[in-house]
PDB file of C-alpha atoms and ligand atoms in Angstrom:
ATOM      1  CA  MET T   1     -18.650 -41.426  -2.142  1.00  0.00           C
ATOM      2  CA  ILE T   2     -22.052 -39.735  -1.937  1.00  0.00           C
ATOM      3  CA  THR T   3     -23.683 -40.432   1.385  1.00  0.00           C
ATOM      4  CA  GLU T   4     -25.883 -37.424   2.180  1.00  0.00           C
ATOM      5  CA  PHE T   5     -29.561 -37.700   2.960  1.00  0.00           C
ATOM      6  CA  GLY T   6     -31.265 -35.544   0.353  1.00  0.00           C
ATOM      7  CA  GLU T   7     -28.387 -36.012  -2.021  1.00  0.00           C
ATOM      8  CA  GLU T   8     -30.636 -36.531  -5.017  1.00  0.00           C
ATOM      9  CA  ARG T   9     -32.052 -33.055  -4.471  1.00  0.00           C
ATOM     10  CA  GLN T  10     -28.570 -31.611  -4.037  1.00  0.00           C
ATOM     11  CA  ARG T  11     -27.397 -33.372  -7.180  1.00  0.00           C
ATOM     12  CA  ARG T  12     -30.344 -31.906  -9.107  1.00  0.00           C
ATOM     13  CA  LEU T  13     -29.576 -28.398  -7.807  1.00  0.00           C
ATOM     14  CA  ILE T  14     -25.950 -28.771  -8.910  1.00  0.00           C
ATOM     15  CA  LEU T  15     -26.909 -29.918 -12.407  1.00  0.00           C
ATOM     16  CA  ASP T  16     -29.507 -27.128 -12.676  1.00  0.00           C
ATOM     17  CA  TYR T  17     -26.793 -24.634 -11.845  1.00  0.00           C
ATOM     18  CA  PHE T  18     -23.871 -25.996 -13.898  1.00  0.00           C
ATOM     19  CA  GLY T  19     -25.820 -27.631 -16.744  1.00  0.00           C
ATOM     20  CA  GLY T  20     -27.093 -31.127 -17.402  1.00  0.00           C
ATOM     21  CA  ASP T  21     -23.788 -32.376 -18.803  1.00  0.00           C
ATOM     22  CA  ALA T  22     -21.765 -31.293 -15.776  1.00  0.00           C
ATOM     23  CA  ARG T  23     -19.887 -34.171 -14.087  1.00  0.00           C
ATOM     24  CA  LEU T  24     -20.296 -34.361 -10.335  1.00  0.00           C
ATOM     25  CA  ARG T  25     -17.018 -35.700  -8.893  1.00  0.00           C
ATOM     26  CA  LEU T  26     -17.718 -35.527  -5.180  1.00  0.00           C
ATOM     27  CA  LEU T  27     -20.516 -34.563  -2.812  1.00  0.00           C
ATOM     28  CA  ARG T  28     -19.837 -34.775   0.905  1.00  0.00           C
ATOM     29  CA  ARG T  29     -20.373 -33.202   4.267  1.00  0.00           C
ATOM     30  CA  THR T  30     -17.417 -31.524   5.992  1.00  0.00           C
ATOM     31  CA  PRO T  31     -16.873 -31.114   9.745  1.00  0.00           C
ATOM     32  CA  THR T  32     -16.824 -27.326   9.970  1.00  0.00           C
ATOM     33  CA  PHE T  33     -18.039 -25.861   6.696  1.00  0.00           C
ATOM     34  CA  GLY T  34     -21.707 -26.099   7.639  1.00  0.00           C
ATOM     35  CA  SER T  35     -23.176 -27.557   4.436  1.00  0.00           C
ATOM     36  CA  PRO T  36     -22.296 -30.351   2.038  1.00  0.00           C
ATOM     37  CA  VAL T  37     -19.587 -29.373  -0.420  1.00  0.00           C
ATOM     38  CA  PHE T  38     -19.081 -30.721  -3.925  1.00  0.00           C
ATOM     39  CA  VAL T  39     -16.608 -30.848  -6.796  1.00  0.00           C
ATOM     40  CA  VAL T  40     -18.055 -30.543 -10.274  1.00  0.00           C
ATOM     41  CA  ASP T  41     -16.506 -30.440 -13.766  1.00  0.00           C
ATOM     42  CA  PHE T  42     -18.297 -28.560 -16.530  1.00  0.00           C
ATOM     43  CA  ASP T  43     -17.658 -26.937 -19.903  1.00  0.00           C
ATOM     44  CA  ARG T  44     -18.252 -23.417 -21.116  1.00  0.00           C
ATOM     45  CA  GLY T  45     -17.644 -23.446 -24.864  1.00  0.00           C
ATOM     46  CA  ALA T  46     -14.064 -24.565 -25.394  1.00  0.00           C
ATOM     47  CA  ARG T  47     -13.158 -24.041 -21.746  1.00  0.00           C
ATOM     48  CA  HIS T  48     -13.318 -26.717 -19.066  1.00  0.00           C
ATOM     49  CA  PHE T  49     -13.672 -25.897 -15.411  1.00  0.00           C
ATOM     50  CA  ARG T  50     -13.613 -27.643 -12.052  1.00  0.00           C
ATOM     51  CA  THR T  51     -15.418 -25.891  -9.236  1.00  0.00           C
ATOM     52  CA  LEU T  52     -15.563 -26.434  -5.477  1.00  0.00           C
ATOM     53  CA  GLY T  53     -19.091 -25.530  -4.461  1.00  0.00           C
ATOM     54  CA  SER T  54     -21.358 -25.559  -1.453  1.00  0.00           C
ATOM     55  CA  PHE T  55     -24.932 -24.786  -0.519  1.00  0.00           C
ATOM     56  CA  GLY T  56     -25.896 -21.473   1.036  1.00  0.00           C
ATOM     57  CA  SER T  57     -28.509 -21.148   3.769  1.00  0.00           C
ATOM     58  CA  SER T  58     -31.429 -21.388   1.342  1.00  0.00           C
ATOM     59  CA  ILE T  59     -29.903 -24.414  -0.437  1.00  0.00           C
ATOM     60  CA  GLN T  60     -28.582 -22.069  -3.026  1.00  0.00           C
ATOM     61  CA  VAL T  61     -25.531 -23.298  -4.930  1.00  0.00           C
ATOM     62  CA  THR T  62     -22.466 -21.202  -4.087  1.00  0.00           C
ATOM     63  CA  GLU T  63     -19.114 -21.320  -5.904  1.00  0.00           C
ATOM     64  CA  GLN T  64     -16.219 -21.306  -3.430  1.00  0.00           C
ATOM     65  CA  SER T  65     -13.315 -21.769  -5.835  1.00  0.00           C
ATOM     66  CA  SER T  66     -12.819 -22.572  -9.498  1.00  0.00           C
ATOM     67  CA  MET T  67     -10.042 -23.950 -11.704  1.00  0.00           C
ATOM     68  CA  ASP T  68      -9.557 -23.776 -15.468  1.00  0.00           C
ATOM     69  CA  LEU T  69      -8.658 -27.397 -16.216  1.00  0.00           C
ATOM     70  CA  LEU T  70      -6.475 -26.448 -19.216  1.00  0.00           C
ATOM     71  CA  TYR T  71      -4.740 -23.572 -17.402  1.00  0.00           C
ATOM     72  CA  PRO T  72      -4.935 -24.417 -13.691  1.00  0.00           C
ATOM     73  CA  ALA T  73      -2.674 -21.545 -12.611  1.00  0.00           C
ATOM     74  CA  ARG T  74      -4.991 -18.887 -14.034  1.00  0.00           C
ATOM     75  CA  LEU T  75      -7.407 -17.193 -11.700  1.00  0.00           C
ATOM     76  CA  VAL T  76     -10.981 -17.782 -12.859  1.00  0.00           C
ATOM     77  CA  PHE T  77     -12.799 -15.276 -10.653  1.00  0.00           C
ATOM     78  CA  HIS T  78     -12.310 -11.572 -11.200  1.00  0.00           C
ATOM     79  CA  TYR T  79     -12.105 -10.852  -7.458  1.00  0.00           C
ATOM     80  CA  GLU T  80      -9.120 -13.212  -7.157  1.00  0.00           C
ATOM     81  CA  ARG T  81      -7.326 -11.299  -9.916  1.00  0.00           C
ATOM     82  CA  LEU T  82      -8.044  -8.112  -7.996  1.00  0.00           C
ATOM     83  CA  MET T  83      -6.658  -9.673  -4.796  1.00  0.00           C
ATOM     84  CA  SER T  84      -3.502 -10.724  -6.639  1.00  0.00           C
ATOM     85  CA  LEU T  85      -2.631  -7.020  -7.062  1.00  0.00           C
ATOM     86  CA  ALA T  86      -1.756  -7.011  -3.337  1.00  0.00           C
ATOM     87  CA  PHE T  87       1.535  -8.659  -4.324  1.00  0.00           C
ATOM     88  CA  ALA T  88       2.425  -5.486  -6.252  1.00  0.00           C
ATOM     89  CA  MET T  89       1.287  -3.191  -3.429  1.00  0.00           C
ATOM     90  CA  CYS T  90       4.365  -3.948  -1.322  1.00  0.00           C
ATOM     91  CA  PRO T  91       7.999  -3.429  -2.354  1.00  0.00           C
ATOM     92  CA  GLN T  92       8.917  -7.109  -2.258  1.00  0.00           C
ATOM     93  CA  ALA T  93       6.605 -10.050  -1.672  1.00  0.00           C
ATOM     94  CA  ILE T  94       8.702 -12.843  -0.185  1.00  0.00           C
ATOM     95  CA  THR T  95       6.100 -14.374   2.116  1.00  0.00           C
ATOM     96  CA  GLY T  96       2.327 -14.635   1.688  1.00  0.00           C
ATOM     97  CA  LEU T  97      -0.370 -15.812   4.077  1.00  0.00           C
ATOM     98  CA  LEU T  98      -3.542 -17.236   2.547  1.00  0.00           C
ATOM     99  CA  LEU T  99      -6.386 -17.346   5.082  1.00  0.00           C
ATOM    100  CA  GLY T 100      -9.011 -19.616   3.470  1.00  0.00           C
ATOM    101  CA  VAL T 101      -7.655 -22.230   1.054  1.00  0.00           C
ATOM    102  CA  GLY T 102     -10.831 -23.490  -0.678  1.00  0.00           C
ATOM    103  CA  GLY T 103      -9.845 -25.039  -4.010  1.00  0.00           C
ATOM    104  CA  ALA T 104      -6.323 -23.515  -3.760  1.00  0.00           C
ATOM    105  CA  ALA T 105      -6.732 -21.153  -6.741  1.00  0.00           C
ATOM    106  CA  MET T 106      -4.550 -18.462  -5.224  1.00  0.00           C
ATOM    107  CA  TRP T 107      -1.919 -21.023  -4.225  1.00  0.00           C
ATOM    108  CA  ARG T 108      -1.678 -22.330  -7.840  1.00  0.00           C
ATOM    109  CA  PHE T 109      -1.442 -18.756  -9.108  1.00  0.00           C
ATOM    110  CA  MET T 110       1.337 -17.921  -6.637  1.00  0.00           C
ATOM    111  CA  ARG T 111       3.304 -21.023  -7.531  1.00  0.00           C
ATOM    112  CA  ALA T 112       3.231 -20.132 -11.238  1.00  0.00           C
ATOM    113  CA  TYR T 113       3.437 -16.338 -11.211  1.00  0.00           C
ATOM    114  CA  LEU T 114       5.102 -15.563  -7.863  1.00  0.00           C
ATOM    115  CA  PRO T 115       7.515 -18.477  -7.440  1.00  0.00           C
ATOM    116  CA  ASP T 116       9.773 -16.378  -5.201  1.00  0.00           C
ATOM    117  CA  CYS T 117       6.968 -15.791  -2.680  1.00  0.00           C
ATOM    118  CA  ALA T 118       6.553 -18.539  -0.061  1.00  0.00           C
ATOM    119  CA  PRO T 119       2.891 -19.242   0.777  1.00  0.00           C
ATOM    120  CA  THR T 120       1.536 -20.255   4.179  1.00  0.00           C
ATOM    121  CA  LEU T 121      -1.925 -21.796   3.967  1.00  0.00           C
ATOM    122  CA  VAL T 122      -4.532 -21.768   6.728  1.00  0.00           C
ATOM    123  CA  ASP T 123      -8.018 -23.254   6.618  1.00  0.00           C
ATOM    124  CA  ALA T 124     -10.392 -24.274   9.380  1.00  0.00           C
ATOM    125  CA  ASP T 125     -11.582 -27.414   7.602  1.00  0.00           C
ATOM    126  CA  GLU T 126      -9.375 -30.466   7.133  1.00  0.00           C
ATOM    127  CA  ALA T 127     -11.861 -31.920   4.618  1.00  0.00           C
ATOM    128  CA  ILE T 128     -11.515 -28.840   2.398  1.00  0.00           C
ATOM    129  CA  ALA T 129      -7.720 -29.185   2.526  1.00  0.00           C
ATOM    130  CA  ALA T 130      -8.058 -32.872   1.556  1.00  0.00           C
ATOM    131  CA  ILE T 131     -10.350 -31.931  -1.352  1.00  0.00           C
ATOM    132  CA  ALA T 132      -7.843 -29.297  -2.521  1.00  0.00           C
ATOM    133  CA  ARG T 133      -5.109 -31.960  -2.493  1.00  0.00           C
ATOM    134  CA  ARG T 134      -7.197 -34.604  -4.263  1.00  0.00           C
ATOM    135  CA  TRP T 135      -9.007 -32.457  -6.857  1.00  0.00           C
ATOM    136  CA  PHE T 136      -7.175 -29.125  -7.180  1.00  0.00           C
ATOM    137  CA  TYR T 137      -3.480 -30.085  -7.423  1.00  0.00           C
ATOM    138  CA  LEU T 138      -2.525 -28.741  -3.996  1.00  0.00           C
ATOM    139  CA  THR T 139       0.764 -30.289  -2.881  1.00  0.00           C
ATOM    140  CA  GLN T 140       1.631 -28.062   0.075  1.00  0.00           C
ATOM    141  CA  PRO T 141       0.586 -28.697   3.686  1.00  0.00           C
ATOM    142  CA  VAL T 142      -2.279 -26.680   5.117  1.00  0.00           C
ATOM    143  CA  ILE T 143      -2.355 -25.447   8.712  1.00  0.00           C
ATOM    144  CA  VAL T 144      -5.772 -26.641   9.837  1.00  0.00           C
ATOM    145  CA  GLU T 145      -6.879 -24.001  12.307  1.00  0.00           C
ATOM    146  CA  PRO T 146      -9.455 -21.190  12.429  1.00  0.00           C
ATOM    147  CA  ALA T 147      -7.876 -18.067  10.930  1.00  0.00           C
ATOM    148  CA  HIS T 148      -8.690 -16.092  14.092  1.00  0.00           C
ATOM    149  CA  GLN T 149      -6.672 -18.506  16.187  1.00  0.00           C
ATOM    150  CA  PHE T 150      -3.774 -18.583  13.729  1.00  0.00           C
ATOM    151  CA  VAL T 151      -3.289 -14.807  13.565  1.00  0.00           C
ATOM    152  CA  ALA T 152      -3.661 -14.535  17.339  1.00  0.00           C
ATOM    153  CA  THR T 153      -0.834 -16.963  18.030  1.00  0.00           C
ATOM    154  CA  THR T 154       1.621 -16.995  15.128  1.00  0.00           C
ATOM    155  CA  THR T 155       5.024 -15.371  15.509  1.00  0.00           C
ATOM    156  CA  GLU T 156       5.581 -15.352  11.732  1.00  0.00           C
ATOM    157  CA  ARG T 157       5.307 -12.194   9.649  1.00  0.00           C
ATOM    158  CA  PHE T 158       4.147 -11.874   6.035  1.00  0.00           C
ATOM    159  CA  ASP T 159       4.496  -9.374   3.201  1.00  0.00           C
ATOM    160  CA  VAL T 160       1.031 -10.148   1.872  1.00  0.00           C
ATOM    161  CA  VAL T 161      -2.020 -11.429   3.767  1.00  0.00           C
ATOM    162  CA  LEU T 162      -4.987 -12.488   1.632  1.00  0.00           C
ATOM    163  CA  VAL T 163      -8.223 -13.128   3.510  1.00  0.00           C
ATOM    164  CA  ASP T 164     -11.016 -15.096   1.817  1.00  0.00           C
ATOM    165  CA  LEU T 165     -12.998 -16.730   4.623  1.00  0.00           C
ATOM    166  CA  TYR T 166     -16.410 -18.127   3.704  1.00  0.00           C
ATOM    167  CA  ASN T 167     -18.550 -20.987   4.885  1.00  0.00           C
ATOM    168  CA  SER T 168     -22.100 -22.100   4.176  1.00  0.00           C
ATOM    169  CA  SER T 169     -23.625 -19.075   5.893  1.00  0.00           C
ATOM    170  CA  GLY T 170     -21.406 -16.480   4.186  1.00  0.00           C
ATOM    171  CA  PRO T 171     -18.361 -14.575   5.396  1.00  0.00           C
ATOM    172  CA  ALA T 172     -16.669 -15.787   8.596  1.00  0.00           C
ATOM    173  CA  GLU T 173     -17.426 -13.418  11.433  1.00  0.00           C
ATOM    174  CA  SER T 174     -14.733 -10.811  11.943  1.00  0.00           C
ATOM    175  CA  ASN T 175     -14.289  -7.848  14.272  1.00  0.00           C
ATOM    176  CA  GLU T 176     -11.741  -5.104  14.837  1.00  0.00           C
ATOM    177  CA  LEU T 177      -9.621  -7.357  17.058  1.00  0.00           C
ATOM    178  CA  PHE T 178      -9.310  -9.933  14.282  1.00  0.00           C
ATOM    179  CA  TRP T 179      -8.356  -7.294  11.698  1.00  0.00           C
ATOM    180  CA  SER T 180      -5.931  -5.742  14.107  1.00  0.00           C
ATOM    181  CA  ARG T 181      -4.211  -9.112  14.494  1.00  0.00           C
ATOM    182  CA  CYS T 182      -4.153  -9.574  10.716  1.00  0.00           C
ATOM    183  CA  LEU T 183      -2.351  -6.224  10.490  1.00  0.00           C
ATOM    184  CA  ASP T 184       0.005  -7.296  13.308  1.00  0.00           C
ATOM    185  CA  VAL T 185       1.238 -10.236  11.219  1.00  0.00           C
ATOM    186  CA  LEU T 186       2.122  -7.976   8.270  1.00  0.00           C
ATOM    187  CA  ASN T 187       5.759  -7.068   7.694  1.00  0.00           C
ATOM    188  CA  PRO T 188       6.484  -3.340   7.465  1.00  0.00           C
ATOM    189  CA  SER T 189       5.303  -2.106   4.014  1.00  0.00           C
ATOM    190  CA  GLY T 190       3.174  -5.250   3.612  1.00  0.00           C
ATOM    191  CA  CYS T 191      -0.336  -5.366   2.194  1.00  0.00           C
ATOM    192  CA  LEU T 192      -3.556  -7.047   3.332  1.00  0.00           C
ATOM    193  CA  ALA T 193      -6.474  -7.742   0.983  1.00  0.00           C
ATOM    194  CA  ASN T 194      -9.887  -9.100   1.914  1.00  0.00           C
ATOM    195  CA  ASN T 195     -12.703 -10.363  -0.313  1.00  0.00           C
ATOM    196  CA  TRP T 196     -16.273  -9.292   0.452  1.00  0.00           C
ATOM    197  CA  ALA T 197     -18.787 -11.321  -1.601  1.00  0.00           C
ATOM    198  CA  ASP T 198     -22.324 -10.024  -2.171  1.00  0.00           C
ATOM    199  CA  PHE T 199     -21.277  -6.790  -0.498  1.00  0.00           C
ATOM    200  CA  SER T 200     -24.213  -4.805  -1.811  1.00  0.00           C
ATOM    201  CA  VAL T 201     -26.931  -7.172  -0.571  1.00  0.00           C
ATOM    202  CA  ASN T 202     -25.528  -8.952   2.475  1.00  0.00           C
ATOM    203  CA  PRO T 203     -26.111  -6.733   5.532  1.00  0.00           C
ATOM    204  CA  VAL T 204     -23.358  -8.390   7.587  1.00  0.00           C
ATOM    205  CA  VAL T 205     -20.632  -7.163   5.240  1.00  0.00           C
ATOM    206  CA  ARG T 206     -20.672  -3.446   5.931  1.00  0.00           C
ATOM    207  CA  PRO T 207     -20.021  -3.629   9.712  1.00  0.00           C
ATOM    208  CA  MET T 208     -17.161  -6.054   9.164  1.00  0.00           C
ATOM    209  CA  ALA T 209     -15.651  -3.888   6.413  1.00  0.00           C
ATOM    210  CA  ASP T 210     -15.995  -0.917   8.776  1.00  0.00           C
ATOM    211  CA  ALA T 211     -14.168  -2.910  11.476  1.00  0.00           C
ATOM    212  CA  LEU T 212     -11.287  -3.549   9.076  1.00  0.00           C
ATOM    213  CA  GLU T 213     -11.293   0.116   8.097  1.00  0.00           C
ATOM    214  CA  ALA T 214     -11.201   1.161  11.781  1.00  0.00           C
ATOM    215  CA  ALA T 215      -8.299  -1.197  12.536  1.00  0.00           C
ATOM    216  CA  ALA T 216      -6.403   0.193   9.533  1.00  0.00           C
ATOM    217  CA  ARG T 217      -7.080   3.862  10.241  1.00  0.00           C
ATOM    218  CA  ALA T 218      -6.104   3.392  13.922  1.00  0.00           C
ATOM    219  CA  ARG T 219      -2.607   2.660  12.590  1.00  0.00           C
ATOM    220  CA  GLY T 220      -2.656   5.487  10.083  1.00  0.00           C
ATOM    221  CA  PHE T 221      -3.362   3.311   7.022  1.00  0.00           C
ATOM    222  CA  ILE T 222      -6.021   4.201   4.447  1.00  0.00           C
ATOM    223  CA  PRO T 223      -7.946   1.254   2.980  1.00  0.00           C
ATOM    224  CA  ILE T 224      -8.619   1.056  -0.749  1.00  0.00           C
ATOM    225  CA  TYR T 225     -11.821  -0.521  -2.074  1.00  0.00           C
ATOM    226  CA  VAL T 226     -12.091  -1.918  -5.602  1.00  0.00           C
ATOM    227  CA  THR T 227     -15.128  -3.438  -7.287  1.00  0.00           C
ATOM    228  CA  ARG T 228     -16.375  -3.864 -10.839  1.00  0.00           C
ATOM    229  CA  ARG T 229     -18.650  -1.078 -11.922  1.00  0.00           C
ATOM    230  CA  GLY T 230     -22.221  -2.317 -12.321  1.00  0.00           C
ATOM    231  CA  PHE T 231     -21.666  -5.846 -10.965  1.00  0.00           C
ATOM    232  CA  ARG T 232     -21.988  -5.352  -7.217  1.00  0.00           C
ATOM    233  CA  ASP T 233     -20.843  -8.887  -6.558  1.00  0.00           C
ATOM    234  CA  ASN T 234     -17.386  -8.842  -4.969  1.00  0.00           C
ATOM    235  CA  LEU T 235     -15.534  -6.025  -3.313  1.00  0.00           C
ATOM    236  CA  VAL T 236     -11.846  -6.200  -2.457  1.00  0.00           C
ATOM    237  CA  GLN T 237     -10.698  -4.128   0.497  1.00  0.00           C
ATOM    238  CA  TYR T 238      -6.930  -3.556   0.589  1.00  0.00           C
ATOM    239  CA  VAL T 239      -4.856  -2.177   3.404  1.00  0.00           C
ATOM    240  CA  PRO T 240      -1.492  -1.176   1.930  1.00  0.00           C
ATOM    241  CA  THR T 241       1.027  -0.089   4.532  1.00  0.00           C
ATOM    242  CA  ALA T 242       3.813   1.063   2.193  1.00  0.00           C
ATOM    243  CA  SER T 243       4.010   4.783   1.590  1.00  0.00           C
ATOM    244  CA  GLY T 244       2.762   5.982  -1.789  1.00  0.00           C
ATOM    245  CA  ILE T 245       0.342   3.101  -2.348  1.00  0.00           C
ATOM    246  CA  THR T 246      -2.846   5.114  -2.625  1.00  0.00           C
ATOM    247  CA  ALA T 247      -6.052   4.756  -4.616  1.00  0.00           C
ATOM    248  CA  GLU T 248      -4.553   7.089  -7.225  1.00  0.00           C
ATOM    249  CA  ALA T 249      -1.530   4.804  -7.545  1.00  0.00           C
ATOM    250  CA  MET T 250      -3.566   1.680  -8.428  1.00  0.00           C
ATOM    251  CA  THR T 251      -3.051   2.072 -12.196  1.00  0.00           C
ATOM    252  CA  GLU T 252       0.683   2.228 -11.594  1.00  0.00           C
ATOM    253  CA  VAL T 253       0.493  -0.787  -9.243  1.00  0.00           C
ATOM    254  CA  HIS T 254      -1.305  -2.720 -11.953  1.00  0.00           C
ATOM    255  CA  ALA T 255       1.267  -1.726 -14.599  1.00  0.00           C
ATOM    256  CA  ARG T 256       4.112  -2.856 -12.327  1.00  0.00           C
ATOM    257  CA  PHE T 257       2.357  -6.147 -11.623  1.00  0.00           C
ATOM    258  CA  VAL T 258       1.911  -6.805 -15.350  1.00  0.00           C
ATOM    259  CA  GLN T 259       5.508  -5.920 -16.125  1.00  0.00           C
ATOM    260  CA  GLU T 260       7.041  -7.942 -13.299  1.00  0.00           C
ATOM    261  CA  ARG T 261       4.707 -10.919 -13.085  1.00  0.00           C
ATOM    262  CA  ARG T 262       3.324 -11.349 -16.599  1.00  0.00           C
ATOM    263  CA  PRO T 263      -0.157 -12.483 -15.536  1.00  0.00           C
ATOM    264  CA  PRO T 264      -2.460 -14.081 -18.163  1.00  0.00           C
ATOM    265  CA  ASP T 265      -3.776 -11.753 -20.885  1.00  0.00           C
ATOM    266  CA  ARG T 266      -1.245  -9.133 -19.737  1.00  0.00           C
ATOM    267  CA  GLY T 267      -3.532  -8.465 -16.791  1.00  0.00           C
ATOM    268  CA  ARG T 268      -6.186  -7.065 -19.098  1.00  0.00           C
ATOM    269  CA  GLY T 269      -9.505  -6.578 -17.412  1.00  0.00           C
ATOM    270  CA  ILE T 270      -8.206  -6.617 -13.829  1.00  0.00           C
ATOM    271  CA  LEU T 271      -8.801  -2.928 -13.162  1.00  0.00           C
ATOM    272  CA  GLU T 272     -10.789  -2.070 -16.285  1.00  0.00           C
ATOM    273  CA  ASN T 273     -14.255  -0.806 -15.491  1.00  0.00           C
ATOM    274  CA  CYS T 274     -13.565  -0.815 -11.781  1.00  0.00           C
ATOM    275  CA  ILE T 275     -14.438   1.662  -9.093  1.00  0.00           C
ATOM    276  CA  VAL T 276     -11.347   2.462  -6.989  1.00  0.00           C
ATOM    277  CA  THR T 277     -12.169   4.415  -3.854  1.00  0.00           C
ATOM    278  CA  THR T 278     -11.146   5.001  -0.247  1.00  0.00           C
ATOM    279  CA  ARG T 279     -14.734   4.704   1.042  1.00  0.00           C
ATOM    280  CA  PHE T 280     -17.066   1.687   1.132  1.00  0.00           C
ATOM    281  CA  PRO T 281     -18.606   2.064  -2.335  1.00  0.00           C
ATOM    282  CA  ILE T 282     -22.283   2.126  -1.315  1.00  0.00           C
ATOM    283  CA  GLU T 283     -24.067   4.102   1.378  1.00  0.00           C
TER     284      GLU T 283
HETATM  285  C1  SAM S   1     -14.046 -18.988  -0.803  1.00  0.00           C
HETATM  286  S1  SAM S   1     -13.082 -20.263  -0.098  1.00  0.00           S
HETATM  287  C2  SAM S   1     -11.437 -19.664  -0.376  1.00  0.00           C
HETATM  288  C3  SAM S   1     -11.001 -19.787  -1.826  1.00  0.00           C
HETATM  289  C4  SAM S   1      -9.524 -19.528  -1.997  1.00  0.00           C
HETATM  290  N1  SAM S   1      -9.248 -18.103  -1.846  1.00  0.00           N
HETATM  291  C5  SAM S   1      -8.939 -20.015  -3.284  1.00  0.00           C
HETATM  292  O1  SAM S   1      -7.882 -19.459  -3.677  1.00  0.00           O
HETATM  293  O2  SAM S   1      -9.449 -20.951  -3.902  1.00  0.00           O
HETATM  294  C6  SAM S   1     -13.346 -19.991   1.626  1.00  0.00           C
HETATM  295  C7  SAM S   1     -12.538 -20.903   2.567  1.00  0.00           C
HETATM  296  O3  SAM S   1     -12.548 -20.313   3.867  1.00  0.00           O
HETATM  297  C8  SAM S   1     -12.483 -21.366   4.817  1.00  0.00           C
HETATM  298  N2  SAM S   1     -12.908 -20.805   6.111  1.00  0.00           N
HETATM  299  C9  SAM S   1     -14.138 -20.306   6.452  1.00  0.00           C
HETATM  300  N3  SAM S   1     -14.119 -19.806   7.698  1.00  0.00           N
HETATM  301  C10 SAM S   1     -12.845 -19.970   8.161  1.00  0.00           C
HETATM  302  C11 SAM S   1     -12.174 -19.617   9.360  1.00  0.00           C
HETATM  303  N4  SAM S   1     -12.809 -18.999  10.362  1.00  0.00           N
HETATM  304  N5  SAM S   1     -10.863 -19.926   9.476  1.00  0.00           N
HETATM  305  C12 SAM S   1     -10.205 -20.543   8.487  1.00  0.00           C
HETATM  306  N6  SAM S   1     -10.782 -20.910   7.314  1.00  0.00           N
HETATM  307  C13 SAM S   1     -12.083 -20.629   7.147  1.00  0.00           C
HETATM  308  C14 SAM S   1     -13.405 -22.429   4.239  1.00  0.00           C
HETATM  309  O4  SAM S   1     -13.136 -23.688   4.793  1.00  0.00           O
HETATM  310  C15 SAM S   1     -13.085 -22.307   2.750  1.00  0.00           C
HETATM  311  O5  SAM S   1     -12.094 -23.228   2.386  1.00  0.00           O
END
């Protein structure tokens, strides 16, 4: 049900962005996200997609999560494929924590390609969880709680922690204490990966990435940064805690992931044309 004041304008912005023949499935306000969110179906050639979107601060359309309607378990966004490598950066991924559920893309991927890894899902917004269940095939319960609160109080431990926390105004605020707690909930030899969107233009990213780096280095871990050369859109910051998982080992990590998990297209294009470094990739 579309109930927003100004919804005609929002609807126009969505169709401008996704194309006039896109089908808007839902447009609604959510309690904590900070802007209306929407679900839209659209075609790109022979491919059909469903995207969970929102509006940024300057009513700019922002894609939060996307699903290939023919192959729902495939990861649509390149940064998600990069994040999935975290599962090969620890010896055995039995438990995974997903902070930020969105349209449940990573959950669908895990279910199909990592069926032996049990996911725990946390999202601050019950409405987003309900949208993921209704429109994005999510069948697992979500812990509805701010990620900061969850990592501060949980007694569980995880082999992989994937952090993808965004709302209408960009990345959720994070400081060294938060990152330290995220590292606390990792099992020995586990791996954390965080997504930084718009890392080259959003000034809030660098201090938060530095805070994660500081928390990691305080424990003797060296973060690895990976981004696509020339795109400057998303940056994935990993903190592997297993010995031997270094920036130089990423090609090997990728090869192991492809061999063990058989991701779509044999994982082609995940690391191709990427910068892999142990320093934030821009000054
Ligand atoms: C980009 S989406 C995540 C997409 C997801 N990785 C996927 O696989 O589809 C960002 C999510 O972070 C959630 N979020 C934002 N701030 C949060 C916070 N402080 N705690 C928990 N969830 C938060 C939003 O509700 C939203 O669902």
